[in-house]
Coordinates of C-alpha atoms in Angstrom, one line a residue:
M18 CA 81.0 104.8 102.2
V19 CA 84.7 104.1 103.0
T20 CA 86.5 107.3 103.9
V21 CA 89.9 108.1 102.4
K22 CA 91.5 107.7 105.8
E23 CA 89.9 104.3 106.4
H24 CA 90.9 103.2 102.9
Y25 CA 94.6 103.8 103.5
E26 CA 94.5 102.3 107.0
H27 CA 93.4 99.1 105.5
F28 CA 95.4 99.3 102.3
P29 CA 98.5 101.5 102.7
Y30 CA 99.6 102.6 99.3
P31 CA 101.8 101.9 97.5
A32 CA 102.4 98.4 99.0
R33 CA 106.0 98.5 100.4
D34 CA 108.1 96.2 102.7
P35 CA 110.7 98.0 104.7
A36 CA 112.9 94.9 104.4
D37 CA 113.3 95.7 100.7
E38 CA 115.3 98.8 101.5
A39 CA 118.4 96.6 101.8
K40 CA 117.9 95.6 98.2
R41 CA 117.1 98.8 96.3
L42 CA 116.1 102.5 96.3
I43 CA 112.8 103.2 94.5
S44 CA 113.3 106.4 92.5
G45 CA 111.3 108.4 90.1
S46 CA 109.9 111.8 89.2
P47 CA 109.4 114.2 90.7
S48 CA 111.8 114.9 93.7
R49 CA 115.1 113.8 92.3
P50 CA 117.4 116.7 93.5
S51 CA 119.0 117.1 90.1
E52 CA 115.6 117.3 88.5
M53 CA 114.3 119.7 91.1
D54 CA 117.3 122.0 90.5
H55 CA 116.8 122.0 86.8
F56 CA 113.1 122.9 86.8
L57 CA 112.9 125.1 89.9
W58 CA 116.2 126.8 90.3
G59 CA 117.7 127.0 86.9
G60 CA 120.3 124.4 87.6
Q61 CA 122.1 126.7 89.9
R62 CA 121.0 126.0 93.5
D63 CA 123.7 126.2 96.2
W64 CA 123.2 122.7 97.8
S65 CA 125.4 123.6 100.8
R66 CA 122.3 125.5 101.9
P67 CA 119.9 123.3 103.9
L68 CA 116.8 122.3 102.0
R69 CA 113.6 122.4 104.0
A70 CA 111.1 120.1 102.3
L71 CA 107.6 118.9 102.8
I72 CA 106.3 115.5 101.7
A73 CA 102.6 116.2 101.6
G74 CA 100.5 113.1 101.7
G75 CA 103.6 110.9 101.9
G76 CA 101.9 107.5 101.9
T77 CA 104.3 104.6 102.5
G78 CA 107.2 106.8 101.8
D79 CA 108.5 106.6 98.2
A80 CA 109.2 110.3 97.8
L81 CA 110.4 110.7 101.3
I82 CA 112.9 107.9 101.1
Q83 CA 114.2 108.9 97.7
L84 CA 114.8 112.5 98.6
A85 CA 116.3 111.8 102.1
Q86 CA 118.6 109.1 100.7
M87 CA 119.8 111.1 97.8
M88 CA 120.5 114.1 99.9
T89 CA 122.2 112.0 102.5
S90 CA 124.4 110.2 99.9
A91 CA 125.4 113.6 98.5
G92 CA 126.2 115.1 101.9
A93 CA 123.6 117.8 101.3
P94 CA 121.9 119.2 104.4
Y95 CA 118.1 118.9 104.7
D96 CA 115.1 119.0 107.0
I97 CA 112.1 117.0 105.8
T98 CA 108.6 117.0 107.1
Y99 CA 106.4 114.1 106.2
I100 CA 102.6 114.4 106.7
D101 CA 99.8 111.9 106.0
L102 CA 96.4 111.1 107.4
S103 CA 97.1 107.3 107.6
T104 CA 98.9 106.0 110.7
A105 CA 99.4 102.6 108.9
S106 CA 101.1 104.4 106.0
R107 CA 103.2 106.5 108.3
E108 CA 104.4 103.4 110.2
I109 CA 105.7 101.9 107.0
A110 CA 107.4 105.1 105.9
E111 CA 109.0 105.4 109.4
A112 CA 110.2 101.8 109.2
R113 CA 111.7 102.3 105.8
A114 CA 113.6 105.4 107.1
R115 CA 114.9 103.4 110.1
A116 CA 116.1 100.6 107.8
R117 CA 118.3 103.1 106.0
G118 CA 119.4 105.0 109.1
L119 CA 118.0 108.2 107.7
T120 CA 117.7 111.2 110.0
G121 CA 116.5 114.8 109.6
I122 CA 112.8 113.7 109.2
T123 CA 109.8 114.9 111.2
F124 CA 106.8 112.6 110.9
V125 CA 103.3 114.2 111.3
T126 CA 99.9 112.4 111.2
G127 CA 97.5 114.9 109.8
S128 CA 96.1 116.7 106.7
L129 CA 98.2 118.5 104.1
L130 CA 95.6 121.3 104.5
D131 CA 97.6 122.1 107.7
A132 CA 100.9 122.4 105.8
P133 CA 101.2 126.2 106.4
D134 CA 101.4 125.5 110.2
H135 CA 104.6 123.5 109.6
G136 CA 106.3 125.7 107.0
P137 CA 107.6 127.5 105.2
F138 CA 109.3 125.1 102.8
D139 CA 111.8 125.5 100.0
Y140 CA 110.4 122.4 98.3
I141 CA 107.1 120.5 98.4
D142 CA 106.4 117.1 97.0
C143 CA 102.7 116.2 96.5
C144 CA 102.1 113.2 94.4
G145 CA 98.9 111.2 94.0
V146 CA 97.1 113.2 96.7
L147 CA 95.5 116.4 95.6
H148 CA 93.1 114.5 93.3
H149 CA 91.8 112.5 96.3
L150 CA 90.8 115.6 98.4
P151 CA 87.1 116.5 98.8
D152 CA 88.2 120.0 97.6
P153 CA 91.4 119.7 95.6
D154 CA 91.6 123.5 95.1
A155 CA 91.9 123.9 98.9
G156 CA 94.8 121.6 98.8
F157 CA 96.6 123.5 96.1
R158 CA 96.0 126.7 98.1
A159 CA 97.2 125.3 101.3
L160 CA 100.5 124.1 99.8
R161 CA 101.0 127.5 98.1
A162 CA 100.6 129.1 101.5
A163 CA 103.3 126.8 102.9
L164 CA 105.9 127.6 100.3
A165 CA 108.9 129.8 101.0
P166 CA 109.9 132.6 98.6
G167 CA 111.8 131.1 95.7
G168 CA 110.5 127.6 96.4
G169 CA 108.5 125.2 94.2
M170 CA 106.5 122.0 94.2
G171 CA 106.9 118.6 92.4
F172 CA 103.4 117.2 91.7
M173 CA 101.5 114.3 90.2
V174 CA 97.8 114.3 89.5
Y175 CA 95.8 111.8 87.6
A176 CA 95.2 112.5 83.9
T177 CA 91.9 111.9 82.1
Y178 CA 92.4 110.1 78.8
G179 CA 95.1 107.5 79.8
R180 CA 92.8 106.2 82.5
S181 CA 89.9 105.4 80.3
G182 CA 87.7 102.7 81.8
V183 CA 88.6 103.5 85.4
Y184 CA 85.9 105.9 86.3
P185 CA 82.9 103.9 85.1
L186 CA 84.1 101.1 87.3
Q187 CA 84.7 103.3 90.3
E188 CA 81.1 104.6 90.0
A189 CA 79.6 101.2 89.5
F190 CA 81.6 99.7 92.5
G191 CA 80.7 102.7 94.6
A192 CA 77.0 102.0 94.1
L193 CA 77.3 98.2 94.4
F194 CA 79.4 98.0 97.5
D195 CA 78.2 101.0 99.5
G196 CA 78.4 100.1 103.2
L197 CA 80.6 97.1 102.8
P198 CA 83.9 96.8 104.6
P199 CA 87.1 97.3 102.5
G200 CA 88.1 93.7 102.4
E201 CA 84.7 92.6 101.0
R202 CA 84.6 95.4 98.5
L203 CA 88.0 94.3 97.2
A204 CA 87.0 90.6 96.9
R205 CA 83.8 91.3 95.0
A206 CA 85.4 93.9 92.7
K207 CA 88.1 91.4 91.8
E208 CA 85.5 88.9 90.7
I209 CA 83.8 91.4 88.5
V210 CA 87.0 92.7 86.9
A211 CA 88.2 89.1 86.1
D212 CA 85.0 88.6 84.0
L213 CA 85.0 92.0 82.2
P214 CA 84.5 91.5 78.4
D215 CA 87.5 92.1 76.2
G216 CA 85.9 95.2 74.7
H217 CA 85.4 97.0 78.0
P218 CA 87.4 100.2 78.1
F219 CA 89.2 99.1 81.2
A220 CA 90.0 95.6 80.0
S221 CA 91.3 97.0 76.7
N222 CA 93.4 99.8 78.3
P223 CA 97.1 98.7 78.2
N224 CA 98.2 101.8 80.2
L225 CA 96.8 100.5 83.5
M226 CA 98.6 98.0 85.7
D227 CA 98.3 99.0 89.4
H228 CA 95.5 96.5 89.9
E229 CA 97.7 93.7 88.8
Q230 CA 100.6 94.5 91.3
S231 CA 99.0 94.4 94.7
D232 CA 95.7 94.5 96.6
A233 CA 96.6 98.1 97.6
G234 CA 97.1 99.0 94.0
F235 CA 93.8 97.4 92.9
Y236 CA 91.9 99.2 95.7
D237 CA 93.5 102.5 95.0
L238 CA 92.8 102.3 91.3
L239 CA 89.2 101.0 91.2
L240 CA 87.7 101.3 94.6
H241 CA 88.7 104.8 95.6
G242 CA 85.9 107.0 97.0
Q243 CA 87.4 110.3 95.9
D244 CA 89.3 110.5 92.6
K245 CA 89.3 113.5 90.3
P246 CA 91.3 113.4 87.1
Y247 CA 92.6 116.5 85.3
D248 CA 93.0 117.2 81.6
V249 CA 95.5 119.9 80.6
P250 CA 93.1 122.9 80.5
E251 CA 91.6 122.1 83.9
L252 CA 95.0 121.6 85.5
L253 CA 96.2 125.0 84.1
R254 CA 93.0 126.7 85.3
T255 CA 93.3 125.1 88.8
C256 CA 96.9 126.2 89.1
A257 CA 96.0 129.8 88.0
D258 CA 93.1 129.9 90.4
T259 CA 95.2 128.8 93.4
G260 CA 98.4 130.8 92.9
W261 CA 100.5 128.3 91.0
R262 CA 102.0 128.1 87.5
V263 CA 103.1 124.9 85.7
Q264 CA 106.8 125.5 85.3
S265 CA 107.2 122.3 83.2
F266 CA 106.0 118.8 82.9
V267 CA 108.8 116.3 83.6
Q268 CA 108.6 115.0 80.0
P269 CA 107.5 118.1 78.1
G270 CA 107.8 116.3 74.8
L271 CA 104.6 114.4 75.6
Y272 CA 102.7 117.7 75.5
D273 CA 104.5 119.2 72.4
L274 CA 102.0 119.2 69.6
S275 CA 104.7 119.6 67.0
R276 CA 105.9 116.1 67.9
V277 CA 102.5 114.8 67.0
T278 CA 101.4 116.8 64.0
T279 CA 101.7 120.2 62.3
V280 CA 100.8 123.0 64.5
P281 CA 98.4 125.6 63.0
A282 CA 99.9 129.1 62.8
G283 CA 99.1 131.3 65.8
M284 CA 98.0 128.4 68.1
E285 CA 98.8 129.2 71.7
T286 CA 101.0 126.8 73.7
A287 CA 98.4 125.9 76.2
Q288 CA 95.9 124.9 73.5
G289 CA 98.6 122.9 71.7
M290 CA 99.3 121.0 74.9
A291 CA 95.7 120.2 75.4
I292 CA 95.4 118.9 71.9
A293 CA 98.6 116.8 72.2
E294 CA 97.2 115.2 75.3
K295 CA 94.0 114.2 73.4
L296 CA 95.9 112.9 70.4
R297 CA 98.3 110.8 72.5
G298 CA 95.5 109.4 74.7
T299 CA 98.1 107.5 76.8
I300 CA 99.0 110.0 79.6
R301 CA 97.8 108.5 82.9
K302 CA 99.4 111.0 85.2
H303 CA 100.5 114.6 84.9
V304 CA 103.9 114.9 86.5
G305 CA 105.8 118.1 86.8
Y306 CA 106.9 121.1 88.8
L307 CA 104.9 124.2 89.9
V308 CA 106.2 127.6 90.9
P309 CA 104.3 130.6 92.3
S310 CA 102.2 132.3 89.6
D311 CA 103.6 135.7 90.4
E312 CA 107.2 134.6 89.8
D313 CA 108.8 134.8 86.4
R314 CA 111.3 132.0 86.7
A315 CA 113.1 130.8 83.6
L316 CA 114.1 127.2 82.8
P317 CA 117.8 126.5 81.9
K318 CA 118.9 127.5 78.4
P319 CA 121.5 125.7 76.3
S320 CA 123.3 129.0 75.8
Q321 CA 124.2 129.4 79.5
S322 CA 127.8 128.3 79.4
S323 CA 128.2 128.0 83.2
L324 CA 125.5 125.3 83.5
V325 CA 126.5 121.7 84.3
P326 CA 124.5 119.2 82.3
R327 CA 123.7 115.7 83.6
F328 CA 122.2 112.9 81.5
Q329 CA 119.7 110.5 83.0
L330 CA 121.1 107.5 81.1
P331 CA 122.5 104.1 82.1
S332 CA 125.6 104.3 79.8
L333 CA 126.7 107.6 78.4
P334 CA 129.7 106.1 76.5
R335 CA 127.3 103.7 74.7
V336 CA 125.0 106.6 73.8
A337 CA 127.8 108.7 72.5
Q338 CA 129.1 105.7 70.4
A339 CA 125.6 105.2 68.9
V340 CA 125.4 108.9 68.0
A341 CA 128.9 108.7 66.4
Q342 CA 127.7 105.8 64.3
G343 CA 124.6 107.7 63.1
K344 CA 122.2 105.4 64.9
P345 CA 118.9 106.6 66.3
L346 CA 118.5 106.4 70.0
P347 CA 115.3 104.6 71.1
V348 CA 113.2 106.3 73.8
S349 CA 110.7 104.0 75.5
L350 CA 108.2 105.6 77.9
P351 CA 104.9 104.2 79.2
E352 CA 103.1 106.9 77.1
V353 CA 105.1 106.8 73.9
K354 CA 107.9 105.1 72.0
T355 CA 110.1 107.4 69.8
Q356 CA 113.6 108.0 68.7
I357 CA 116.3 110.6 69.1
T358 CA 118.4 111.4 66.0
L359 CA 121.4 113.7 66.3
P360 CA 124.3 114.8 64.0
K361 CA 127.3 112.4 64.4
D362 CA 129.6 115.2 65.6
A363 CA 127.3 115.7 68.7
A364 CA 128.9 112.4 70.0
D365 CA 132.0 114.1 71.4
L366 CA 129.9 116.6 73.3
I367 CA 127.8 113.9 74.9
A368 CA 130.8 111.9 75.8
A369 CA 132.4 114.9 77.5
A370 CA 129.3 115.6 79.6
D371 CA 130.5 113.7 82.7
G372 CA 128.2 115.5 85.1
R373 CA 130.9 117.7 86.4
R374 CA 132.0 119.8 83.4
S375 CA 130.1 123.0 82.5
L376 CA 129.0 123.6 79.0
A377 CA 132.0 125.9 78.5
Q378 CA 134.3 123.2 79.7
I379 CA 132.6 120.6 77.4
A380 CA 133.1 122.8 74.4
R381 CA 136.8 123.2 75.2
H382 CA 137.3 119.5 76.0
A383 CA 135.6 118.5 72.7
G384 CA 137.6 121.2 70.7
V385 CA 134.5 122.6 69.2
D386 CA 134.3 126.3 68.3
P387 CA 131.5 128.3 70.1
M388 CA 129.2 128.7 67.1
R389 CA 129.3 125.1 66.1
F390 CA 129.0 124.1 69.8
G391 CA 125.9 126.2 70.2
A392 CA 124.2 124.7 67.2
L393 CA 125.0 121.1 68.2
W394 CA 124.2 121.5 71.9
G395 CA 120.9 123.2 71.1
K396 CA 119.8 120.0 69.4
V397 CA 121.1 117.8 72.2
H398 CA 119.4 119.9 74.7
R399 CA 116.0 119.9 73.0
E400 CA 116.0 116.2 72.3
F401 CA 117.0 115.0 75.7
T402 CA 115.2 117.5 77.9
D403 CA 112.0 116.9 76.1
W404 CA 112.0 113.3 77.3
G405 CA 113.3 114.0 80.8
L406 CA 116.8 112.6 80.0
L407 CA 118.9 115.7 80.6
H408 CA 119.0 118.2 83.5
Y409 CA 121.3 120.9 84.5
T410 CA 122.4 120.9 88.1
R411 CA 125.4 121.2 90.5
F412 CA 123.8 118.8 93.0
G413 CA 126.5 116.4 94.4
L414 CA 129.4 118.6 93.3
S415 CA 131.6 120.0 96.0

């Protein structure tokens, strides 16, 4: 059997070319500083304080490069530790950091189980790693032990239902190709996948694409030797057992049963999220933020007038114009396509949210009385935060 370390030495994942750093910055959730601030620190972190971060199982460096570059560009101080078992992956991550001239990074070849030896950390990123450990709970516990008071973790673990078809193929390939070198395993698996019947659960699953993008993506998806998906109940149980609590998913609207169907009276939130996941059936990954289970940390509220909202949208004026015209705003995610509909007079508030003004300043700028502002902004807040399109943060503000 090919070990996880051997796997990633042959096929560093995701496939990245350091030369591409001159062309673009790969970004996503979690580990955008503004998003981290929103979910972990109530939108009120003092970014003049150095951030000590751990990228646990950093692979070829996507989370590392994103966080270090965004912090550097904002002039925010940081100290980042990268740790991964694969020397091949580490070499790519280091080359990408050099290409950008990024400093303040310590590279470690090793296991995330040793994270407490390098901490404590204000922030931990662990994406696509815990579900590949022989004992994922041990990984969750080790990262909890590495966390500084008041800190939190951005995570991604595989989900069950959106990856239908993957696990039967993993099991079949594991039995068929046991003992073969990685290159031969890849070649033979590609032949089989190319001839899968249209009705096979994998062939008919439109949510899966990694196998089409690179050999590393194919191997990671279908030939991995250790891969444990989580549904919502198991994820919540695991977090509770290992000292964590799910503060929020990045796109909580995906888990909101009321956005799918009528919620029975008295149903608990956790059960509703579990049912929403089953009804959607398209969630491939659970992406979100964890905080210590013994901390009662609140998310930002639309009534907190000192908060600074920041939209994650390509053109805020265009969005405000569409709202003023009464047009619904399309939301297109890999898991769902939906629309946001708002009152026309919310347009002035959206247009005034330039990423620097606080809610109190937006209300004054738009000339809206406090009661009306509260009602309108409450709707804006719910619709945009549910889909990960609005965060509260002072990141980047002097």
